[in-house]
Coordinates of C-alpha atoms in Angstrom, one line a residue:
M1 CA -31.1 53.0 21.5
S2 CA -33.6 50.1 21.4
L3 CA -32.5 49.5 17.6
L4 CA -28.9 49.5 18.7
R5 CA -29.6 47.1 21.6
S6 CA -31.4 44.7 19.0
V7 CA -28.6 44.9 16.5
I8 CA -26.1 43.9 19.5
W9 CA -28.5 40.9 20.4
V10 CA -28.4 39.5 17.0
L11 CA -24.5 39.9 16.8
I12 CA -24.3 38.0 19.9
C13 CA -26.6 35.3 18.9
S14 CA -24.7 34.8 15.7
S15 CA -21.5 34.5 17.6
C16 CA -22.7 32.0 19.7
T17 CA -24.1 30.1 16.8
F18 CA -20.8 30.0 15.3
L19 CA -19.0 29.2 18.1
Y20 CA -21.1 26.5 19.6
G21 CA -23.2 25.2 16.8
Q22 CA -20.9 22.5 16.3
G23 CA -21.5 21.1 19.5
N24 CA -25.0 20.7 18.8
E25 CA -24.0 18.4 15.5
K26 CA -25.0 14.7 15.7
P27 CA -22.3 12.3 14.6
K28 CA -22.8 10.0 11.7
F29 CA -22.7 7.2 14.4
Q30 CA -20.2 6.3 17.4
F31 CA -18.4 3.5 18.6
G32 CA -16.2 2.4 21.6
V33 CA -12.8 1.7 22.4
I34 CA -11.0 -0.5 25.1
A35 CA -7.5 -1.7 25.0
D36 CA -5.3 -4.0 27.3
V37 CA -8.0 -5.2 29.9
Q38 CA -5.3 -7.7 30.5
Y39 CA -7.0 -9.6 33.5
C40 CA -5.6 -12.5 35.2
A41 CA -6.4 -13.7 38.8
C42 CA -2.9 -12.5 40.0
E43 CA -1.2 -10.0 42.0
T44 CA -0.5 -6.6 41.2
S45 CA 2.7 -6.1 39.4
G46 CA 4.0 -2.7 39.2
T47 CA 1.2 -0.4 37.7
R48 CA -0.6 -3.7 36.4
N49 CA -3.5 -4.2 38.7
Y50 CA -4.7 -7.3 37.0
S51 CA -7.5 -8.5 39.4
Q52 CA -9.2 -5.1 39.1
S53 CA -9.6 -5.4 35.6
P54 CA -13.1 -7.1 35.7
A55 CA -14.6 -4.4 37.9
K56 CA -13.2 -1.8 35.3
L57 CA -14.8 -3.7 32.3
T58 CA -17.8 -3.8 34.2
E59 CA -17.8 -0.2 34.7
A60 CA -17.1 0.7 31.1
V61 CA -19.9 -1.6 29.9
A62 CA -22.5 0.1 31.9
E63 CA -21.0 3.5 30.6
L64 CA -21.0 2.4 26.8
N65 CA -24.4 1.0 27.2
Q66 CA -25.6 4.5 28.0
H67 CA -24.7 5.6 24.3
D68 CA -26.0 4.3 20.8
L69 CA -22.8 2.7 19.7
K70 CA -22.3 0.7 16.3
F71 CA -19.6 -1.6 18.1
V72 CA -16.7 -1.6 20.4
A73 CA -13.3 -2.2 19.3
S74 CA -10.9 -4.0 21.8
L75 CA -7.2 -3.3 20.8
G76 CA -6.1 -6.6 21.9
D77 CA -4.6 -8.3 25.5
F78 CA -8.3 -9.0 26.7
I79 CA -6.3 -11.3 29.0
D80 CA -3.1 -11.3 30.5
R81 CA -2.5 -15.1 30.8
D82 CA -4.5 -18.5 31.6
F83 CA -7.1 -19.5 29.4
K84 CA -9.8 -19.4 32.3
S85 CA -9.4 -15.7 32.6
Y86 CA -11.4 -15.5 29.1
N87 CA -14.5 -16.8 30.9
T88 CA -14.4 -14.1 33.4
L89 CA -14.2 -11.1 30.8
I90 CA -16.5 -12.9 28.4
K91 CA -19.4 -13.0 30.8
I92 CA -19.0 -9.1 31.5
A93 CA -18.6 -8.2 27.8
D94 CA -21.6 -10.5 27.0
G95 CA -23.9 -7.6 28.8
L96 CA -22.8 -4.9 26.0
K97 CA -25.7 -3.9 23.6
C98 CA -23.7 -3.8 20.6
P99 CA -21.1 -6.2 19.1
L100 CA -17.7 -6.3 20.7
H101 CA -14.8 -6.7 17.8
H102 CA -11.2 -8.0 18.6
A103 CA -8.1 -7.2 17.2
L104 CA -5.8 -9.9 18.7
G105 CA -2.9 -9.1 21.0
N106 CA 0.5 -11.1 22.3
H107 CA -1.4 -11.8 25.7
E108 CA -4.2 -13.5 23.7
Y109 CA -1.7 -16.3 23.0
A110 CA 0.0 -16.2 26.7
V111 CA -2.3 -19.8 27.4
E112 CA -1.3 -23.2 27.1
E113 CA -0.4 -24.6 23.5
E114 CA -3.6 -26.8 23.4
F115 CA -6.1 -23.8 23.8
K116 CA -4.3 -21.5 21.1
A117 CA -6.3 -22.8 18.1
Q118 CA -9.8 -22.2 20.0
I119 CA -9.0 -18.4 20.6
P120 CA -10.5 -16.9 17.4
E121 CA -13.7 -19.0 17.8
L122 CA -14.0 -17.8 21.6
L123 CA -13.6 -14.2 20.9
G124 CA -16.4 -14.5 18.1
L125 CA -13.9 -14.3 15.2
K126 CA -14.5 -16.3 11.9
D127 CA -10.6 -15.0 10.6
R128 CA -8.0 -13.6 12.7
Y129 CA -8.1 -10.5 10.6
Y130 CA -11.0 -9.2 9.0
S131 CA -13.0 -5.8 7.9
K132 CA -16.2 -4.3 9.0
T133 CA -18.3 -1.6 7.2
V134 CA -20.5 1.1 8.9
K135 CA -22.3 4.0 6.9
G136 CA -19.6 4.7 4.4
W137 CA -16.6 3.5 6.8
R138 CA -14.4 0.6 6.6
F139 CA -12.7 -0.7 9.7
I140 CA -9.8 -3.0 9.2
Y141 CA -8.9 -5.3 12.1
L142 CA -5.2 -6.5 11.8
D143 CA -3.4 -9.4 13.4
G144 CA -0.2 -8.4 14.6
N145 CA 0.5 -11.9 15.8
R146 CA -0.4 -13.7 12.6
V147 CA 3.6 -14.1 12.0
S148 CA 5.0 -14.6 15.6
L149 CA 7.1 -17.5 17.5
Y150 CA 3.6 -17.6 19.9
G151 CA 0.7 -16.9 17.6
A152 CA 2.0 -19.1 14.8
E153 CA 1.6 -22.9 14.9
R154 CA 5.1 -24.6 15.0
G155 CA 6.2 -25.9 11.7
S156 CA 3.8 -23.5 9.9
E157 CA 4.8 -21.4 7.1
E158 CA 4.1 -18.2 9.3
Y159 CA 6.2 -19.8 12.2
A160 CA 9.1 -20.0 9.7
E161 CA 8.5 -16.5 8.3
A162 CA 8.6 -15.3 11.9
E163 CA 12.1 -16.6 12.7
V164 CA 13.6 -15.3 9.4
I165 CA 12.0 -11.8 10.4
L166 CA 13.3 -11.9 13.9
D167 CA 16.6 -13.2 13.0
Q168 CA 16.9 -9.9 10.6
L169 CA 15.7 -7.6 13.1
K170 CA 18.3 -9.0 15.5
T171 CA 21.1 -8.6 13.2
A172 CA 20.0 -4.9 12.4
K173 CA 19.7 -4.5 16.3
T174 CA 16.2 -2.9 16.1
P175 CA 14.4 -2.0 19.3
N176 CA 11.6 -4.1 18.4
A177 CA 13.4 -7.2 17.9
Q178 CA 11.4 -8.7 20.6
T179 CA 9.9 -11.9 21.2
W180 CA 6.6 -10.6 22.5
N181 CA 5.9 -8.7 19.2
G182 CA 5.0 -10.3 15.9
A183 CA 4.3 -9.2 12.1
L184 CA 1.5 -9.3 10.0
G185 CA 3.5 -11.1 7.3
S186 CA 3.5 -11.1 3.4
K187 CA -0.3 -12.9 3.1
Q188 CA -1.9 -10.4 5.4
L189 CA -0.1 -7.5 3.7
A190 CA -1.4 -8.4 0.5
W191 CA -4.8 -8.8 1.7
I192 CA -4.5 -5.2 3.5
K193 CA -3.8 -3.7 -0.2
E194 CA -7.0 -5.3 -1.6
E195 CA -8.9 -4.0 1.4
L196 CA -7.5 -0.6 0.9
E197 CA -8.2 -0.7 -2.8
L198 CA -11.8 -1.7 -2.4
A199 CA -12.1 1.0 0.2
K200 CA -11.1 3.5 -2.4
R201 CA -13.1 2.2 -5.1
K202 CA -16.2 2.6 -2.9
K203 CA -14.9 6.1 -1.7
Q204 CA -15.0 4.7 1.9
R205 CA -13.0 6.3 4.8
V206 CA -11.0 3.9 6.8
I207 CA -9.7 3.5 10.3
L208 CA -7.0 0.5 11.2
F209 CA -7.2 -1.3 14.4
C210 CA -4.0 -3.2 15.3
H211 CA -2.7 -4.2 18.9
F212 CA 0.8 -3.1 17.9
P213 CA 1.8 0.4 17.1
I214 CA 3.9 1.4 14.1
I215 CA 4.4 5.1 15.1
P216 CA 6.6 6.6 16.6
K217 CA 9.4 4.5 14.5
Y218 CA 12.1 2.5 16.2
T219 CA 10.6 1.8 19.6
A220 CA 10.4 -1.6 21.2
H221 CA 6.6 -2.4 20.9
N222 CA 6.3 -1.8 17.3
L223 CA 5.3 -4.5 14.7
W224 CA 8.3 -6.1 13.4
D225 CA 7.1 -5.2 9.8
D226 CA 6.2 -1.6 10.9
A227 CA 8.0 0.0 8.1
K228 CA 6.3 -2.1 5.2
L229 CA 2.7 -1.3 6.8
L230 CA 3.7 2.3 6.6
D231 CA 4.7 2.1 3.1
V232 CA 1.5 0.7 2.5
I233 CA -0.8 2.8 4.2
N234 CA 0.9 6.1 3.4
E235 CA -0.2 5.7 -0.3
Y236 CA -4.1 6.1 0.7
S237 CA -5.4 9.4 1.2
N238 CA -8.8 7.7 2.6
I239 CA -7.2 6.4 5.6
V240 CA -8.0 8.5 9.0
A241 CA -6.5 6.8 11.7
Y242 CA -4.6 3.9 13.1
F243 CA -5.6 2.8 16.6
N244 CA -3.5 0.7 18.9
G245 CA -2.8 -0.5 22.4
H246 CA 0.2 -2.6 23.6
T247 CA 2.2 0.2 24.9
H248 CA -0.3 0.7 27.9
K249 CA 0.4 4.6 27.5
G250 CA -1.6 7.0 25.3
H251 CA 0.5 8.5 22.5
Y252 CA -0.7 10.5 19.5
Q253 CA 1.2 11.5 16.3
K254 CA 0.4 12.6 12.9
E255 CA 2.1 10.8 10.2
G256 CA 1.1 12.2 6.5
N257 CA -2.6 12.2 6.7
I258 CA -3.2 9.5 9.3
H259 CA -3.8 9.9 13.0
H260 CA -1.8 7.4 14.9
L261 CA -3.2 7.0 18.4
A262 CA -2.3 4.5 21.3
F263 CA -5.1 4.0 24.0
E264 CA -4.5 3.9 27.5
G265 CA -4.3 0.3 29.1
M266 CA -7.3 -0.6 31.1
V267 CA -5.0 -2.7 33.3
E268 CA -2.8 0.1 34.4
Q269 CA -3.2 1.8 38.0
D270 CA -6.6 2.1 39.9
T271 CA -8.3 4.7 37.3
N272 CA -10.0 3.0 34.4
A273 CA -9.5 3.8 30.7
F274 CA -11.7 3.5 27.7
A275 CA -13.2 5.8 25.1
I276 CA -16.0 6.5 22.8
V277 CA -15.4 7.6 19.3
S278 CA -17.8 9.9 17.4
V279 CA -17.7 9.8 13.6
F280 CA -18.4 13.4 11.7
D281 CA -17.8 14.3 8.1
D282 CA -14.7 16.0 8.9
R283 CA -13.5 14.7 12.0
L284 CA -13.5 12.1 14.9
E285 CA -14.4 13.3 18.5
I286 CA -13.0 11.0 21.2
K287 CA -14.3 11.1 24.4
G288 CA -12.1 9.7 27.0
Y289 CA -13.0 8.0 30.3
G290 CA -10.5 7.8 33.2
R291 CA -7.2 8.2 32.1
E292 CA -7.9 8.4 28.5
Q293 CA -7.7 11.7 26.9
D294 CA -10.4 13.6 25.0
R295 CA -9.4 14.6 21.4
V296 CA -10.5 15.8 18.1
L297 CA -8.9 14.4 15.3
E298 CA -9.6 16.4 11.8
F299 CA -9.4 15.3 8.4
E300 CA -10.3 16.4 4.9

């Protein structure tokens, strides 16, 4: 009987190791995600509690600082309007113990024309779209406003391209033919291909950050050139995920090998929303806070 009990105990312990051993596995690294903080000193409109955003960001910074993060990605719309709003949030964000990297949103440019050229530098960006590498991973930050009627300088090549693209979308009556959206444009699409080829040669996995979604197709908030970007990224098996904001509502869909995830907007409702992503060799584990859901995104 004693031998039998010993055998049973070994089997139980083995099962526990199988079931729960993964939970003890340490990630390669972690990073944080925030989206649509969208602060302004103005009254609540619908579900958007603009004035609560500084308190929510302060809460997020305090929690994120409890973890060993390589960086925090902001998925755009750091402010809602008014150039002065940046000062309030930057003071809070400066409390982060890790770098904060921005993917520019449309509300970044909802300021007076005279201040628009200052925005990238103000947010610590040398370029409006760029990439970073961490432990064999390449993170590509896209600028969906580069070709737009609000984020491109009047008279520029990008502004002219925006007029043409929007006119084509309106003629086709596509849902995303909206002035608050924008496009990557031909130059940025060419740069993305170069980045993806470089990542492929270096055998790096890739995550793309953009304010605007490209999935699901044919929706009002999508990039103007969503189909062109999809055609590009669907050719690469090393792309794991595409993370975006803009919709303010969480949405998940897998397209081919790529996980498309829209994060909840921090500005919405009374409850906060942000996340920490743990990177493993075969999955991303997303720990959501507030309205943001926990998720596991597996890949090969």
